[in-house]
Tab-separated table of C-alpha atoms and ligand atoms in Angstrom:
chain	number	residue	atom	x	y	z
A	1	UNK	CA	-11.180	-45.225	103.230
A	2	UNK	CA	-11.304	-41.910	101.137
A	3	UNK	CA	-8.296	-39.839	99.735
A	4	UNK	CA	-7.775	-36.973	102.896
A	5	UNK	CA	-9.310	-39.012	105.266
A	6	UNK	CA	-5.752	-41.295	106.147
A	7	UNK	CA	-3.308	-39.088	108.734
A	8	UNK	CA	-0.554	-38.048	106.800
A	9	UNK	CA	2.744	-37.473	107.622
A	10	UNK	CA	5.567	-35.480	106.041
A	11	UNK	CA	7.519	-37.948	103.674
A	12	UNK	CA	11.381	-38.434	104.633
A	13	UNK	CA	13.846	-40.492	102.131
A	14	UNK	CA	16.604	-41.536	104.708
A	15	UNK	CA	18.773	-41.403	101.684
A	16	UNK	CA	17.953	-38.418	100.686
A	17	UNK	CA	18.397	-36.820	104.250
A	18	UNK	CA	22.247	-37.495	103.841
A	19	UNK	CA	22.521	-35.348	100.935
A	20	UNK	CA	20.869	-32.293	102.407
A	21	UNK	CA	23.684	-29.470	101.998
A	22	UNK	CA	26.061	-32.108	101.344
A	23	UNK	CA	28.447	-29.944	98.758
A	24	UNK	CA	29.327	-32.155	95.395
A	25	UNK	CA	32.468	-30.571	93.355
A	26	UNK	CA	31.697	-30.319	89.792
A	27	UNK	CA	34.326	-28.768	87.294
A	28	UNK	CA	36.959	-26.762	88.873
A	29	UNK	CA	35.371	-24.608	91.512
A	30	UNK	CA	31.770	-25.432	91.254
A	31	UNK	CA	29.162	-27.715	93.075
A	32	UNK	CA	25.869	-28.696	93.765
A	33	UNK	CA	24.073	-29.587	97.146
A	34	UNK	CA	20.774	-30.819	97.297
A	35	UNK	CA	18.955	-27.591	99.771
A	36	UNK	CA	15.273	-29.239	100.358
A	37	UNK	CA	13.223	-31.603	98.660
A	38	UNK	CA	9.278	-31.604	98.566
A	39	UNK	CA	7.195	-35.485	98.180
A	40	UNK	CA	8.932	-38.725	96.776
A	41	UNK	CA	7.664	-41.372	94.829
A	42	UNK	CA	4.508	-42.017	97.310
A	43	UNK	CA	3.679	-38.393	96.740
A	44	UNK	CA	3.332	-39.495	92.822
A	45	UNK	CA	0.823	-42.156	93.709
A	46	UNK	CA	-0.888	-40.221	96.390
A	47	UNK	CA	-1.686	-37.567	93.906
A	48	UNK	CA	-2.591	-40.086	90.840
A	49	UNK	CA	-5.196	-42.037	93.075
A	50	UNK	CA	-7.020	-38.984	93.551
A	51	UNK	CA	-7.583	-39.079	90.295
A	52	UNK	CA	-7.812	-43.177	89.304
A	53	UNK	CA	-9.719	-43.467	92.803
A	54	UNK	CA	-8.463	-46.073	95.688
A	55	UNK	CA	-9.649	-48.629	93.619
A	56	UNK	CA	-6.228	-48.419	92.142
A	57	UNK	CA	-4.036	-50.116	94.208
A	58	UNK	CA	-5.409	-53.181	93.701
A	59	UNK	CA	-5.127	-53.052	89.801
A	60	UNK	CA	-1.233	-51.888	89.919
A	61	UNK	CA	1.048	-51.870	92.529
A	62	UNK	CA	2.765	-48.140	93.600
A	63	UNK	CA	5.789	-49.207	91.141
A	64	UNK	CA	3.575	-50.295	88.434
A	65	UNK	CA	1.239	-47.306	88.839
A	66	UNK	CA	4.485	-44.969	88.585
A	67	UNK	CA	5.743	-46.534	85.590
A	68	UNK	CA	2.441	-46.783	83.911
A	69	UNK	CA	1.900	-42.935	85.043
A	70	UNK	CA	5.594	-42.270	82.766
A	71	UNK	CA	5.208	-44.722	80.437
A	72	UNK	CA	1.706	-42.688	78.748
A	73	UNK	CA	3.129	-38.747	80.080
A	74	UNK	CA	0.135	-38.679	83.198
A	75	UNK	CA	2.862	-35.433	83.637
A	76	UNK	CA	0.909	-33.941	86.679
A	77	UNK	CA	1.133	-36.431	89.572
A	78	UNK	CA	5.065	-35.833	88.725
A	79	UNK	CA	4.427	-32.118	89.525
A	80	UNK	CA	3.552	-32.847	92.818
A	81	UNK	CA	7.408	-33.555	93.846
A	82	UNK	CA	9.806	-30.443	94.081
A	83	UNK	CA	13.505	-30.307	94.576
A	84	UNK	CA	15.440	-27.320	95.425
A	85	UNK	CA	19.128	-27.226	94.526
A	86	UNK	CA	22.154	-24.313	95.233
A	87	UNK	CA	24.192	-24.333	92.232
A	88	UNK	CA	27.571	-22.832	91.416
A	89	UNK	CA	28.341	-23.173	88.122
A	90	UNK	CA	30.073	-21.252	85.420
A	91	UNK	CA	28.580	-18.560	83.447
A	92	UNK	CA	28.785	-20.071	79.837
A	93	UNK	CA	27.061	-22.980	81.734
A	94	UNK	CA	24.352	-20.858	83.345
A	95	UNK	CA	23.482	-19.585	79.937
A	96	UNK	CA	22.718	-23.100	78.849
A	97	UNK	CA	21.284	-23.450	81.881
A	98	UNK	CA	19.172	-20.744	82.170
A	99	UNK	CA	16.851	-21.591	79.073
A	100	UNK	CA	15.292	-24.386	81.213
A	101	UNK	CA	12.296	-21.386	81.662
A	102	UNK	CA	11.046	-23.911	84.554
A	103	UNK	CA	12.125	-23.811	87.528
A	104	UNK	CA	12.572	-20.469	89.874
A	105	UNK	CA	16.248	-19.302	90.320
A	106	UNK	CA	17.613	-16.635	92.560
A	107	UNK	CA	21.029	-15.700	91.914
A	108	UNK	CA	23.734	-14.053	93.108
A	109	UNK	CA	24.613	-10.292	91.526
A	110	UNK	CA	27.446	-8.789	90.994
A	111	UNK	CA	25.132	-6.002	91.705
A	112	UNK	CA	25.841	-6.303	94.923
A	113	UNK	CA	28.857	-8.672	95.650
A	114	UNK	CA	32.545	-8.202	94.661
A	115	UNK	CA	33.310	-11.856	91.631
A	116	UNK	CA	35.260	-14.206	93.525
A	117	UNK	CA	38.673	-15.070	91.391
A	118	UNK	CA	37.420	-17.879	90.085
A	119	UNK	CA	37.568	-19.346	87.030
A	120	UNK	CA	37.167	-22.532	84.807
A	121	UNK	CA	40.159	-23.700	83.420
A	122	UNK	CA	39.529	-26.998	81.669
A	123	UNK	CA	41.329	-29.971	82.325
A	124	UNK	CA	44.032	-31.186	79.165
A	125	UNK	CA	41.332	-34.122	78.185
A	126	UNK	CA	38.479	-31.710	77.298
A	127	UNK	CA	40.126	-29.687	75.207
A	128	UNK	CA	39.590	-31.161	72.267
A	129	UNK	CA	39.100	-30.262	68.167
A	130	UNK	CA	36.183	-28.876	66.755
A	131	UNK	CA	33.299	-31.882	65.608
A	132	UNK	CA	33.338	-32.175	61.570
A	133	UNK	CA	30.304	-33.865	62.372
A	134	UNK	CA	27.776	-32.187	64.795
A	135	UNK	CA	28.667	-28.139	64.586
A	136	UNK	CA	28.053	-27.855	68.763
A	137	UNK	CA	30.205	-30.758	69.315
A	138	UNK	CA	33.980	-31.779	70.162
A	139	UNK	CA	35.662	-34.843	69.094
A	140	UNK	CA	39.491	-36.423	69.262
A	141	UNK	CA	41.881	-34.529	71.583
A	142	UNK	CA	44.090	-31.536	69.965
A	143	UNK	CA	47.596	-31.367	70.264
A	144	UNK	CA	49.431	-31.316	73.890
A	145	UNK	CA	50.530	-28.158	73.120
A	146	UNK	CA	47.856	-26.772	71.313
A	147	UNK	CA	45.751	-27.740	74.481
A	148	UNK	CA	48.242	-26.204	76.814
A	149	UNK	CA	48.071	-23.032	74.828
A	150	UNK	CA	44.707	-22.846	74.962
A	151	UNK	CA	44.934	-23.535	78.653
A	152	UNK	CA	47.981	-20.739	79.845
A	153	UNK	CA	45.659	-17.938	76.881
A	154	UNK	CA	42.738	-18.382	79.388
A	155	UNK	CA	44.436	-17.842	82.759
A	156	UNK	CA	46.164	-15.191	81.161
A	157	UNK	CA	43.443	-13.378	79.679
A	158	UNK	CA	40.872	-14.292	82.735
A	159	UNK	CA	43.806	-12.779	85.189
A	160	UNK	CA	44.226	-9.754	83.286
A	161	UNK	CA	40.328	-9.097	82.802
A	162	UNK	CA	40.058	-9.774	87.311
A	163	UNK	CA	43.142	-7.484	87.864
A	164	UNK	CA	40.833	-4.386	85.507
A	165	UNK	CA	37.448	-5.252	87.545
A	166	UNK	CA	39.883	-4.710	90.999
A	167	UNK	CA	41.232	-1.393	89.801
A	168	UNK	CA	37.963	-0.349	88.296
A	169	UNK	CA	37.009	-1.234	91.681
A	170	UNK	CA	39.447	0.330	93.278
A	171	UNK	CA	38.649	3.191	90.914
A	172	UNK	CA	35.063	3.986	92.319
A	173	UNK	CA	33.550	2.447	89.025
A	174	UNK	CA	29.593	0.375	90.347
A	175	UNK	CA	29.626	-3.144	91.026
A	176	UNK	CA	27.526	-3.215	87.875
A	177	UNK	CA	29.774	-1.497	85.837
A	178	UNK	CA	33.386	-3.241	86.512
A	179	UNK	CA	31.386	-6.872	86.154
A	180	UNK	CA	31.470	-6.556	82.963
A	181	UNK	CA	34.790	-6.701	81.987
A	182	UNK	CA	34.436	-10.469	83.516
A	183	UNK	CA	34.753	-12.876	80.628
A	184	UNK	CA	32.187	-15.876	81.153
A	185	UNK	CA	34.742	-18.809	82.290
A	186	UNK	CA	33.964	-16.627	85.944
A	187	UNK	CA	31.187	-18.368	88.035
A	188	UNK	CA	28.179	-17.260	89.544
A	189	UNK	CA	25.591	-19.403	91.953
A	190	UNK	CA	22.283	-20.120	92.183
A	191	UNK	CA	19.369	-21.193	94.018
A	192	UNK	CA	17.154	-23.416	91.607
A	193	UNK	CA	14.209	-24.362	92.318
A	194	UNK	CA	12.005	-27.065	89.935
A	195	UNK	CA	9.145	-30.070	90.303
A	196	UNK	CA	10.546	-33.301	89.267
A	197	UNK	CA	9.028	-33.432	85.800
A	198	UNK	CA	10.387	-30.110	84.932
A	199	UNK	CA	13.658	-31.667	86.168
A	200	UNK	CA	13.317	-35.382	84.444
A	201	UNK	CA	13.048	-33.202	81.214
A	202	UNK	CA	15.751	-30.783	81.992
A	203	UNK	CA	17.788	-34.137	82.378
A	204	UNK	CA	16.485	-36.069	78.943
A	205	UNK	CA	18.248	-32.809	77.273
A	206	UNK	CA	21.257	-31.840	79.383
A	207	UNK	CA	22.366	-35.629	80.461
A	208	UNK	CA	22.125	-36.388	76.619
A	209	UNK	CA	25.292	-36.770	74.711
A	210	UNK	CA	24.403	-33.625	72.412
A	211	UNK	CA	24.757	-30.870	75.249
A	212	UNK	CA	27.621	-29.549	76.470
A	213	UNK	CA	29.435	-31.939	78.330
A	214	UNK	CA	30.083	-29.257	81.202
A	215	UNK	CA	26.522	-29.211	81.164
A	216	UNK	CA	26.014	-32.959	81.479
A	217	UNK	CA	28.550	-33.191	84.798
A	218	UNK	CA	26.426	-31.091	86.411
A	219	UNK	CA	23.310	-32.929	85.378
A	220	UNK	CA	24.829	-36.173	86.410
A	221	UNK	CA	24.897	-34.831	89.951
A	222	UNK	CA	21.169	-33.712	89.562
A	223	UNK	CA	20.220	-37.122	88.310
A	224	UNK	CA	21.651	-38.695	91.734
A	225	UNK	CA	19.774	-36.770	94.623
A	226	UNK	CA	16.252	-37.539	91.505
A	227	UNK	CA	17.169	-41.230	92.421
A	228	UNK	CA	17.619	-40.423	95.950
A	229	UNK	CA	14.627	-39.144	96.499
A	230	UNK	CA	12.380	-41.526	93.736
A	231	UNK	CA	13.670	-44.496	93.099
A	232	UNK	CA	11.415	-46.079	91.290
A	233	UNK	CA	10.187	-42.922	88.973
A	234	UNK	CA	13.515	-42.494	88.185
A	235	UNK	CA	13.526	-46.127	87.106
A	236	UNK	CA	11.061	-45.191	85.324
A	237	UNK	CA	12.962	-42.910	83.343
A	238	UNK	CA	15.591	-44.582	82.944
A	239	UNK	CA	14.171	-47.400	81.129
A	240	UNK	CA	11.098	-45.002	78.936
A	241	UNK	CA	13.431	-42.210	78.385
A	242	UNK	CA	16.885	-42.127	78.347
A	243	UNK	CA	17.335	-46.060	77.053
A	244	UNK	CA	14.087	-45.878	74.646
A	245	UNK	CA	14.560	-44.731	71.114
A	246	UNK	CA	11.419	-43.134	69.375
A	247	UNK	CA	11.553	-43.948	65.419
A	248	UNK	CA	9.485	-41.378	63.405
A	249	UNK	CA	7.441	-42.974	60.079
A	250	UNK	CA	10.091	-43.557	57.782
A	251	UNK	CA	11.819	-44.676	60.214
A	252	UNK	CA	9.212	-47.517	60.823
A	253	UNK	CA	9.433	-48.559	57.500
A	254	UNK	CA	13.203	-48.885	57.875
A	255	UNK	CA	12.755	-50.888	60.093
A	256	UNK	CA	9.821	-53.181	58.426
A	257	UNK	CA	12.492	-53.882	55.564
A	258	UNK	CA	15.478	-54.749	58.292
A	259	UNK	CA	12.465	-57.560	59.516
A	260	UNK	CA	12.130	-58.678	56.652
A	261	UNK	CA	16.092	-59.482	56.451
A	262	UNK	CA	17.244	-56.413	54.163
A	263	UNK	CA	20.658	-54.703	54.743
A	264	UNK	CA	20.355	-51.109	56.740
A	265	UNK	CA	21.644	-49.810	53.578
A	266	UNK	CA	18.200	-51.664	51.216
A	267	UNK	CA	16.588	-50.458	54.787
A	268	UNK	CA	17.079	-47.126	54.322
A	269	UNK	CA	16.513	-46.649	50.232
A	270	UNK	CA	13.249	-48.485	50.753
A	271	UNK	CA	11.752	-45.758	53.455
A	272	UNK	CA	13.551	-43.055	51.636
A	273	UNK	CA	16.366	-42.142	54.198
A	274	UNK	CA	19.600	-40.561	52.249
A	275	UNK	CA	22.630	-42.132	53.145
A	276	UNK	CA	24.741	-40.511	49.958
A	277	UNK	CA	24.570	-36.879	48.385
A	278	UNK	CA	23.635	-35.722	44.904
A	279	UNK	CA	27.325	-36.327	44.252
A	280	UNK	CA	27.221	-39.903	45.753
A	281	UNK	CA	29.741	-38.899	48.291
A	282	UNK	CA	28.444	-40.138	51.843
A	283	UNK	CA	26.250	-37.971	53.672
A	284	UNK	CA	27.969	-37.430	57.311
A	285	UNK	CA	24.512	-36.006	59.323
A	286	UNK	CA	20.898	-36.397	57.646
A	287	UNK	CA	18.069	-38.355	58.917
A	288	UNK	CA	19.680	-41.759	57.366
A	289	UNK	CA	23.177	-41.110	59.168
A	290	UNK	CA	21.044	-40.467	62.821
A	291	UNK	CA	18.624	-43.988	61.845
A	292	UNK	CA	22.404	-45.988	61.479
A	293	UNK	CA	23.667	-44.147	64.618
A	294	UNK	CA	19.726	-45.318	66.607
A	295	UNK	CA	20.437	-49.393	65.087
A	296	UNK	CA	24.563	-49.305	66.571
A	297	UNK	CA	23.025	-47.684	69.737
A	298	UNK	CA	20.108	-50.871	69.780
A	299	UNK	CA	23.298	-52.924	68.951
A	300	UNK	CA	25.952	-51.952	72.117
A	301	UNK	CA	24.553	-53.634	74.976
A	302	UNK	CA	24.051	-50.887	77.466
B	1	LIG	C1	22.195	-29.703	72.755
B	1	LIG	C2	20.704	-29.015	72.817
B	1	LIG	C3	21.687	-27.242	72.081
B	1	LIG	C4	20.518	-25.879	71.863
B	1	LIG	N1	21.245	-25.089	70.559
B	1	LIG	C5	20.796	-23.810	71.167
B	1	LIG	C6	21.247	-22.895	70.284
B	1	LIG	O1	22.578	-22.998	69.442
B	1	LIG	N2	20.202	-21.962	70.054
B	1	LIG	C7	19.953	-21.370	71.205
B	1	LIG	O2	18.873	-20.434	71.360
B	1	LIG	N3	19.264	-22.677	72.342
B	1	LIG	C8	19.430	-23.506	72.324
B	1	LIG	N4	19.341	-24.684	73.346
B	1	LIG	C9	18.180	-24.654	74.084
B	1	LIG	C10	17.078	-25.472	73.449
B	1	LIG	O3	16.655	-24.741	72.693
B	1	LIG	C11	15.869	-25.292	75.196
B	1	LIG	O4	15.360	-23.929	74.781
B	1	LIG	C12	16.166	-25.327	76.319
B	1	LIG	O5	17.153	-26.744	76.180
B	1	LIG	C13	15.309	-25.436	77.283
B	1	LIG	O6	14.041	-26.692	76.719
B	1	LIG	P1	12.071	-26.112	76.741
B	1	LIG	O7	12.152	-24.847	76.404
B	1	LIG	O8	12.244	-27.070	76.047
B	1	LIG	O9	12.863	-26.458	78.912
B	1	LIG	P2	12.043	-25.526	79.620
B	1	LIG	O10	11.680	-24.062	79.426
B	1	LIG	O11	12.119	-26.205	80.560
B	1	LIG	O12	10.497	-25.527	79.570
B	1	LIG	C14	9.924	-27.218	79.151
B	1	LIG	C15	8.700	-27.211	78.338
B	1	LIG	O13	7.485	-26.350	79.074
B	1	LIG	C16	7.189	-25.885	77.649
B	1	LIG	N5	7.139	-24.412	77.444
B	1	LIG	C17	7.511	-23.722	78.534
B	1	LIG	N6	8.169	-22.381	78.614
B	1	LIG	C18	7.431	-22.037	76.972
B	1	LIG	C19	7.044	-20.853	76.058
B	1	LIG	N7	7.241	-20.192	76.369
B	1	LIG	N8	6.149	-21.562	75.423
B	1	LIG	C20	5.380	-22.478	74.846
B	1	LIG	N9	5.650	-23.664	75.603
B	1	LIG	C21	6.770	-23.665	76.682
B	1	LIG	C22	7.739	-26.475	76.708
B	1	LIG	O14	7.203	-27.658	76.632
B	1	LIG	C23	8.590	-27.155	76.957
B	1	LIG	O15	9.660	-28.296	76.361
B	1	LIG	C24	20.141	-25.655	72.880
B	1	LIG	C25	19.493	-27.141	73.864
B	1	LIG	C26	20.351	-28.671	73.682
B	1	LIG	C27	19.724	-29.564	75.165
């Protein structure tokens, strides 16, 4: 039977249906809700078979086909699946999130409505020292009194800002002007619609340890919805993207040296991957250090 001749029904995934409309809390006042979805694993296969023809069925089963498509970055069948979420998130997280340009967004406007008095107050354990290695990250805890002080300051400043916001509105200042006094810890809310391929791209960046922990917790909630709607595609993504390690040309040379029985340090030297600076001090960042970190990641069991 040719594609299109078979009767079609709207795909429905029981695990995903149970998620629709359910608020999953994130951070102090945020949430993620799956509002709707279109398609599932079968929609990816259906789209792929249009290009490969009905004969594909005999060559690969559905799981094998999805894994093949993802491995070989045959992207468009994954675009046939769509997700719509309602997300409530602090403005500082929204600023990172909105950089992903391949979604459709409709955001609450504080030109029209009044911002509720809800701001993100990080738990004490999230207030940690600036990372020495990663300029965008944090590392070990700060002293408890430093963390307490930061939380107290954040509460005081945001309460003062909110009081000034309300006073400005009361005095007749336009909402679009008054809102500029609110700090980034305040919450916003949006509908966010995206196709599976671009959502997987978002997840590959925002589940990664290099992303800020506050956006990672949102990404983890989105990932659960993807897993429910397309378990096979998510498994393939987990295997071939999240769980994979890529090697540069120099890293391949270093790996060859390792396979010949050399130490990681010798392998780095063979490949021209620097581990120490000109003054002999060990490097804390750079290609050599990143290669050793990749080896460490491979040694660590999943
Ligand atoms: C850990 C981390 C740190 C970051 N730090 C910073 C920072 O310090 N400063 C900063 O400004 N940003 C920063 N970003 C944001 C980052 O540079 C990207 O803007 C963001 O991750 C969105 O990625 P994207 O463009 O691939 O995604 P999307 O916008 O979703 O695009 C998906 C893909 O579509 C294609 N695409 C979309 N639009 C275009 C276009 N106009 N032209 C060509 N191709 C396009 C690209 O292939 C792109 O990868 C950071 C991101 C991460 C994850």
